Short mmCIF file of C-alpha atoms in Angstrom, two decimals:
data_model
loop_
_atom_site.label_atom_id
_atom_site.label_comp_id
_atom_site.label_asym_id
_atom_site.label_seq_id
_atom_site.Cartn_x
_atom_site.Cartn_y
_atom_site.Cartn_z
CA UNK A 1250 53.17 11.85 -90.63
CA UNK A 1251 54.50 12.22 -87.01
CA UNK A 1252 51.11 11.57 -85.46
CA UNK A 1253 49.67 9.34 -83.41
CA UNK A 1254 48.85 6.18 -85.78
CA UNK A 1255 46.26 3.14 -85.55
CA UNK A 1256 45.34 0.28 -87.32
CA UNK A 1257 43.27 -1.13 -89.07
CA UNK A 1258 40.56 1.94 -89.01
CA UNK A 1259 37.97 -0.13 -89.48
CA UNK A 1260 37.22 -3.62 -88.46
CA UNK A 1261 34.03 -5.77 -88.47
CA UNK A 1262 33.89 -9.17 -86.80
CA UNK A 1263 31.80 -11.95 -86.29
CA UNK A 1264 30.72 -12.41 -82.63
CA UNK A 1265 32.98 -14.48 -80.66
CA UNK A 1266 36.18 -14.09 -82.79
CA UNK A 1267 39.43 -12.58 -81.29
CA UNK A 1268 40.62 -9.03 -82.89
CA UNK A 1269 43.51 -6.93 -82.55
CA UNK A 1270 44.36 -3.33 -82.78
CA UNK A 1271 47.92 -1.61 -82.96
CA UNK A 1272 48.40 1.67 -82.11
CA UNK A 1273 51.82 3.77 -82.71
CA UNK A 1274 52.26 6.65 -80.71
CA UNK A 1275 54.09 9.64 -81.41
CA UNK A 1276 57.80 8.52 -81.47
CA UNK A 1277 58.80 10.44 -78.20
CA UNK A 1278 56.04 9.92 -76.13
CA UNK A 1279 56.81 7.57 -73.51
CA UNK A 1280 52.92 7.41 -72.38
CA UNK A 1281 50.15 5.54 -73.85
CA UNK A 1282 46.77 5.14 -73.02
CA UNK A 1283 43.88 3.14 -74.70
CA UNK A 1284 40.23 4.42 -74.63
CA UNK A 1285 36.51 3.40 -75.83
CA UNK A 1286 34.46 5.83 -77.22
CA UNK A 1287 30.71 5.00 -78.22
CA UNK A 1288 28.55 7.35 -80.38
CA UNK A 1289 28.12 10.85 -78.73
CA UNK A 1290 29.94 10.13 -75.39
CA UNK A 1291 33.01 10.47 -74.06
CA UNK A 1292 36.08 8.76 -74.40
CA UNK A 1293 36.15 5.84 -71.36
CA UNK A 1294 39.52 4.95 -70.10
CA UNK A 1295 40.53 1.26 -70.49
CA UNK A 1296 44.29 1.39 -69.58
CA UNK A 1297 47.48 3.12 -70.01
CA UNK A 1298 51.28 2.47 -70.10
CA UNK A 1299 54.46 4.18 -69.20
CA UNK A 1300 57.04 2.59 -71.59
CA UNK A 1301 56.57 -0.98 -71.17
CA UNK A 1302 54.82 -0.94 -67.78
CA UNK A 1303 51.23 -1.00 -67.80
CA UNK A 1304 50.41 1.43 -64.54
CA UNK A 1305 46.29 0.64 -64.61
CA UNK A 1306 43.57 -1.07 -66.18
CA UNK A 1307 40.23 -0.43 -65.65
CA UNK A 1308 37.82 -1.81 -63.19
CA UNK A 1309 35.36 -1.96 -65.97
CA UNK A 1310 37.12 -3.63 -68.27
CA UNK A 1311 36.68 -7.63 -68.34
CA UNK A 1312 39.11 -10.30 -68.66
CA UNK A 1313 38.51 -10.35 -72.55
CA UNK A 1314 40.39 -7.63 -72.69
CA UNK A 1315 44.14 -7.37 -73.01
CA UNK A 1316 46.65 -4.76 -73.62
CA UNK A 1317 50.51 -4.82 -74.15
CA UNK A 1318 53.36 -2.52 -74.94
CA UNK A 1319 56.43 -4.65 -74.94
CA UNK A 1320 58.95 -2.62 -76.28
CA UNK A 1321 57.84 0.67 -75.06
CA UNK A 1322 57.28 1.53 -78.88
CA UNK A 1323 53.75 0.36 -80.53
CA UNK A 1324 51.01 -1.04 -78.36
CA UNK A 1325 48.14 -3.92 -79.32
CA UNK A 1326 44.94 -4.07 -77.65
CA UNK A 1327 43.30 -7.54 -78.04
CA UNK A 1328 39.80 -8.47 -77.61
CA UNK A 1329 38.92 -11.99 -77.22
CA UNK A 1330 35.22 -13.73 -77.68
CA UNK A 1331 34.02 -10.32 -78.81
CA UNK A 1332 30.41 -9.51 -78.21
CA UNK A 1333 27.99 -7.12 -79.59
CA UNK A 1334 28.45 -4.85 -76.70
CA UNK A 1335 32.37 -4.08 -77.69
CA UNK A 1336 30.94 -2.25 -80.64
CA UNK A 1337 32.43 1.20 -80.75
CA UNK A 1338 35.76 3.15 -81.23
CA UNK A 1339 38.55 2.41 -79.82
CA UNK A 1340 41.14 5.37 -79.21
CA UNK A 1341 45.03 5.34 -78.81
CA UNK A 1342 46.46 8.63 -77.32
CA UNK A 1343 50.41 9.29 -76.35
CA UNK A 1344 51.60 11.82 -74.63
CA UNK A 1345 54.95 12.51 -72.61
CA UNK A 1346 55.60 12.01 -69.13
CA UNK A 1347 56.77 15.19 -67.79
CA UNK A 1348 57.98 15.28 -64.35
CA UNK A 1349 55.08 18.02 -63.78
CA UNK A 1350 52.54 15.78 -65.23
CA UNK A 1351 51.01 18.00 -67.34
CA UNK A 1352 51.78 17.26 -70.36
CA UNK A 1353 48.45 16.76 -73.13
CA UNK A 1354 47.40 13.84 -75.04
CA UNK A 1355 47.69 13.36 -78.39
CA UNK A 1356 44.73 11.13 -80.46
CA UNK A 1357 44.92 8.95 -83.07
CA UNK A 1358 41.92 8.48 -85.43
CA UNK A 1359 40.46 5.45 -83.70
CA UNK A 1360 39.90 2.13 -84.56
CA UNK A 1361 36.31 1.35 -85.24
CA UNK A 1362 35.32 -2.01 -84.19
CA UNK A 1363 31.44 -3.89 -85.02
CA UNK A 1364 30.56 -6.64 -83.84
CA UNK A 1365 27.74 -8.85 -86.11
CA UNK B 1367 39.19 9.22 -57.76
CA UNK B 1368 38.99 11.92 -60.35
CA UNK B 1369 35.76 12.70 -61.93
CA UNK B 1370 34.49 15.58 -64.60
CA UNK B 1371 31.05 16.85 -65.49
CA UNK B 1372 29.60 18.52 -68.66
CA UNK B 1373 26.14 19.62 -67.13
CA UNK B 1374 24.99 20.57 -70.93
CA UNK B 1375 24.49 17.99 -73.70
CA UNK B 1376 24.30 20.81 -76.36
CA UNK B 1377 24.95 24.24 -76.13
CA UNK B 1378 23.39 26.17 -79.16
CA UNK B 1379 24.89 30.16 -80.14
CA UNK B 1380 24.34 32.01 -82.94
CA UNK B 1381 27.11 33.13 -84.97
CA UNK B 1382 29.11 36.05 -83.37
CA UNK B 1383 27.61 35.83 -80.06
CA UNK B 1384 29.89 34.87 -77.02
CA UNK B 1385 29.43 31.14 -76.03
CA UNK B 1386 30.53 29.03 -72.96
CA UNK B 1387 30.68 25.24 -72.86
CA UNK B 1388 30.93 24.47 -68.67
CA UNK B 1389 33.05 22.05 -66.99
CA UNK B 1390 33.32 20.86 -63.48
CA UNK B 1391 35.72 18.67 -61.97
CA UNK B 1392 36.66 16.61 -58.97
CA UNK B 1393 40.09 15.46 -57.89
CA UNK B 1394 41.83 15.19 -54.90
CA UNK B 1395 45.18 16.76 -55.39
CA UNK B 1396 45.63 19.64 -58.01
CA UNK B 1397 43.74 19.94 -61.07
CA UNK B 1398 45.09 19.49 -64.38
CA UNK B 1399 42.73 20.02 -66.93
CA UNK B 1400 42.40 20.13 -70.75
CA UNK B 1401 39.85 20.72 -73.61
CA UNK B 1402 39.37 18.84 -76.86
CA UNK B 1403 37.57 19.46 -79.69
CA UNK B 1404 35.81 16.36 -82.11
CA UNK B 1405 34.91 16.78 -85.56
CA UNK B 1406 32.56 14.41 -87.20
CA UNK B 1407 34.73 11.14 -87.91
CA UNK B 1408 37.73 12.52 -86.95
CA UNK B 1409 40.08 12.21 -83.62
CA UNK B 1410 40.09 14.16 -80.69
CA UNK B 1411 42.03 17.61 -80.92
CA UNK B 1412 44.00 19.49 -78.28
CA UNK B 1413 42.71 22.75 -77.81
CA UNK B 1414 44.15 24.07 -74.29
CA UNK B 1415 45.22 23.34 -70.91
CA UNK B 1416 45.46 24.51 -67.46
CA UNK B 1417 48.76 23.24 -65.19
CA UNK B 1418 49.35 26.28 -63.15
CA UNK B 1419 49.76 29.93 -63.09
CA UNK B 1420 47.62 32.40 -64.58
CA UNK B 1421 43.66 31.34 -64.41
CA UNK B 1422 42.73 32.46 -68.19
CA UNK B 1423 44.52 30.14 -70.51
CA UNK B 1424 44.03 31.13 -74.06
CA UNK B 1425 44.29 27.97 -76.66
CA UNK B 1426 44.07 26.81 -80.56
CA UNK B 1427 41.07 28.64 -82.79
CA UNK B 1428 40.60 31.76 -80.59
CA UNK B 1429 38.87 29.49 -77.82
CA UNK B 1430 40.08 30.41 -74.09
CA UNK B 1431 39.12 28.53 -70.45
CA UNK B 1432 38.69 29.96 -67.02
CA UNK B 1433 40.05 27.74 -63.89
CA UNK B 1434 38.06 28.48 -60.65
CA UNK B 1435 39.26 26.40 -58.16
CA UNK B 1436 36.85 27.60 -55.48
CA UNK B 1437 34.00 26.77 -57.94
CA UNK B 1438 36.09 23.55 -59.58
CA UNK B 1439 35.15 24.57 -62.73
CA UNK B 1440 37.00 24.99 -65.84
CA UNK B 1441 34.61 26.53 -68.70
CA UNK B 1442 35.38 26.94 -72.47
CA UNK B 1443 34.69 30.42 -73.67
CA UNK B 1444 34.95 31.79 -77.47
CA UNK B 1445 33.88 36.11 -77.38
CA UNK B 1446 32.72 35.29 -80.93
CA UNK B 1447 31.36 31.83 -82.55
CA UNK B 1448 31.61 30.86 -85.73
CA UNK B 1449 29.60 28.12 -87.61
CA UNK B 1450 33.05 26.08 -87.93
CA UNK B 1451 32.80 25.97 -84.35
CA UNK B 1452 30.10 23.55 -84.43
CA UNK B 1453 31.63 20.42 -83.01
CA UNK B 1454 31.59 17.79 -79.64
CA UNK B 1455 33.74 19.47 -76.66
CA UNK B 1456 35.44 17.23 -73.90
CA UNK B 1457 36.66 18.50 -70.54
CA UNK B 1458 39.08 16.12 -69.13
CA UNK B 1459 40.93 16.16 -65.93
CA UNK B 1460 44.11 14.58 -64.46
CA UNK B 1461 45.34 14.54 -60.48
CA UNK B 1462 48.27 16.55 -60.93
CA UNK B 1463 49.67 15.19 -57.23
CA UNK B 1464 49.78 11.60 -58.81
CA UNK B 1465 52.81 11.12 -61.33
CA UNK B 1466 50.90 7.70 -62.31
CA UNK B 1467 47.38 9.08 -62.69
CA UNK B 1468 45.19 8.94 -65.92
CA UNK B 1469 43.25 11.35 -68.09
CA UNK B 1470 39.35 11.29 -67.35
CA UNK B 1471 36.92 12.74 -69.97
CA UNK B 1472 33.50 14.41 -69.43
CA UNK B 1473 30.48 13.22 -71.74
CA UNK B 1474 30.63 15.77 -73.84
CA UNK B 1475 29.05 18.98 -74.77
CA UNK B 1476 27.64 19.70 -78.39
CA UNK B 1477 28.22 22.71 -80.09
CA UNK B 1478 25.51 24.01 -82.54
CA UNK B 1479 26.49 27.64 -83.85
CA UNK B 1480 23.48 28.53 -86.03
CA UNK B 1481 24.68 31.34 -88.90
#
């Protein structure tokens, strides 16, 4: 399977615990996005990388959220001191960074986080 | 800042009839526009995109979308709906004049096709 891979698919955690999610993009894609989606809503932008550089982080994102892409390949999203409001589907997507900028993003299946 | 609006939470269409799912956008530069579909418990799947050129773009599963610059719209259409088209549809936009811009999604429209 050469698509975007996210692990784990499901995570249940107690409030206050830290969680980390991993995303493996399509191999030749140099741009990687993280989104959060709650039931019936559109994906909400969290952050994105071009290679290893984090180009933008949503102002809606608290300091408890951090993302890395150390070698420009896979990425991790960490949530510290989880709260019940963090319960959502976390989506990763990747794309080529074309000069024209018109490349579409391909999404993984997501990681569903439940904070109890 | 860029934004996307999908004014209809739900669209109901009878099978065999044409369907339209509406989308309007706002960007400071030239828009790059996308449509995605999401089936239950599945990830988002790319349907089609407009970058430049012909205002009518064709995509997967018989869908097409029409770019209208004056109305800042990018409505999704299909001439004859199928029950299997029932899903959640998302419009998305990127500012094409900024090489570092992100993709922003609308809130989604649930399409329901009745037999």
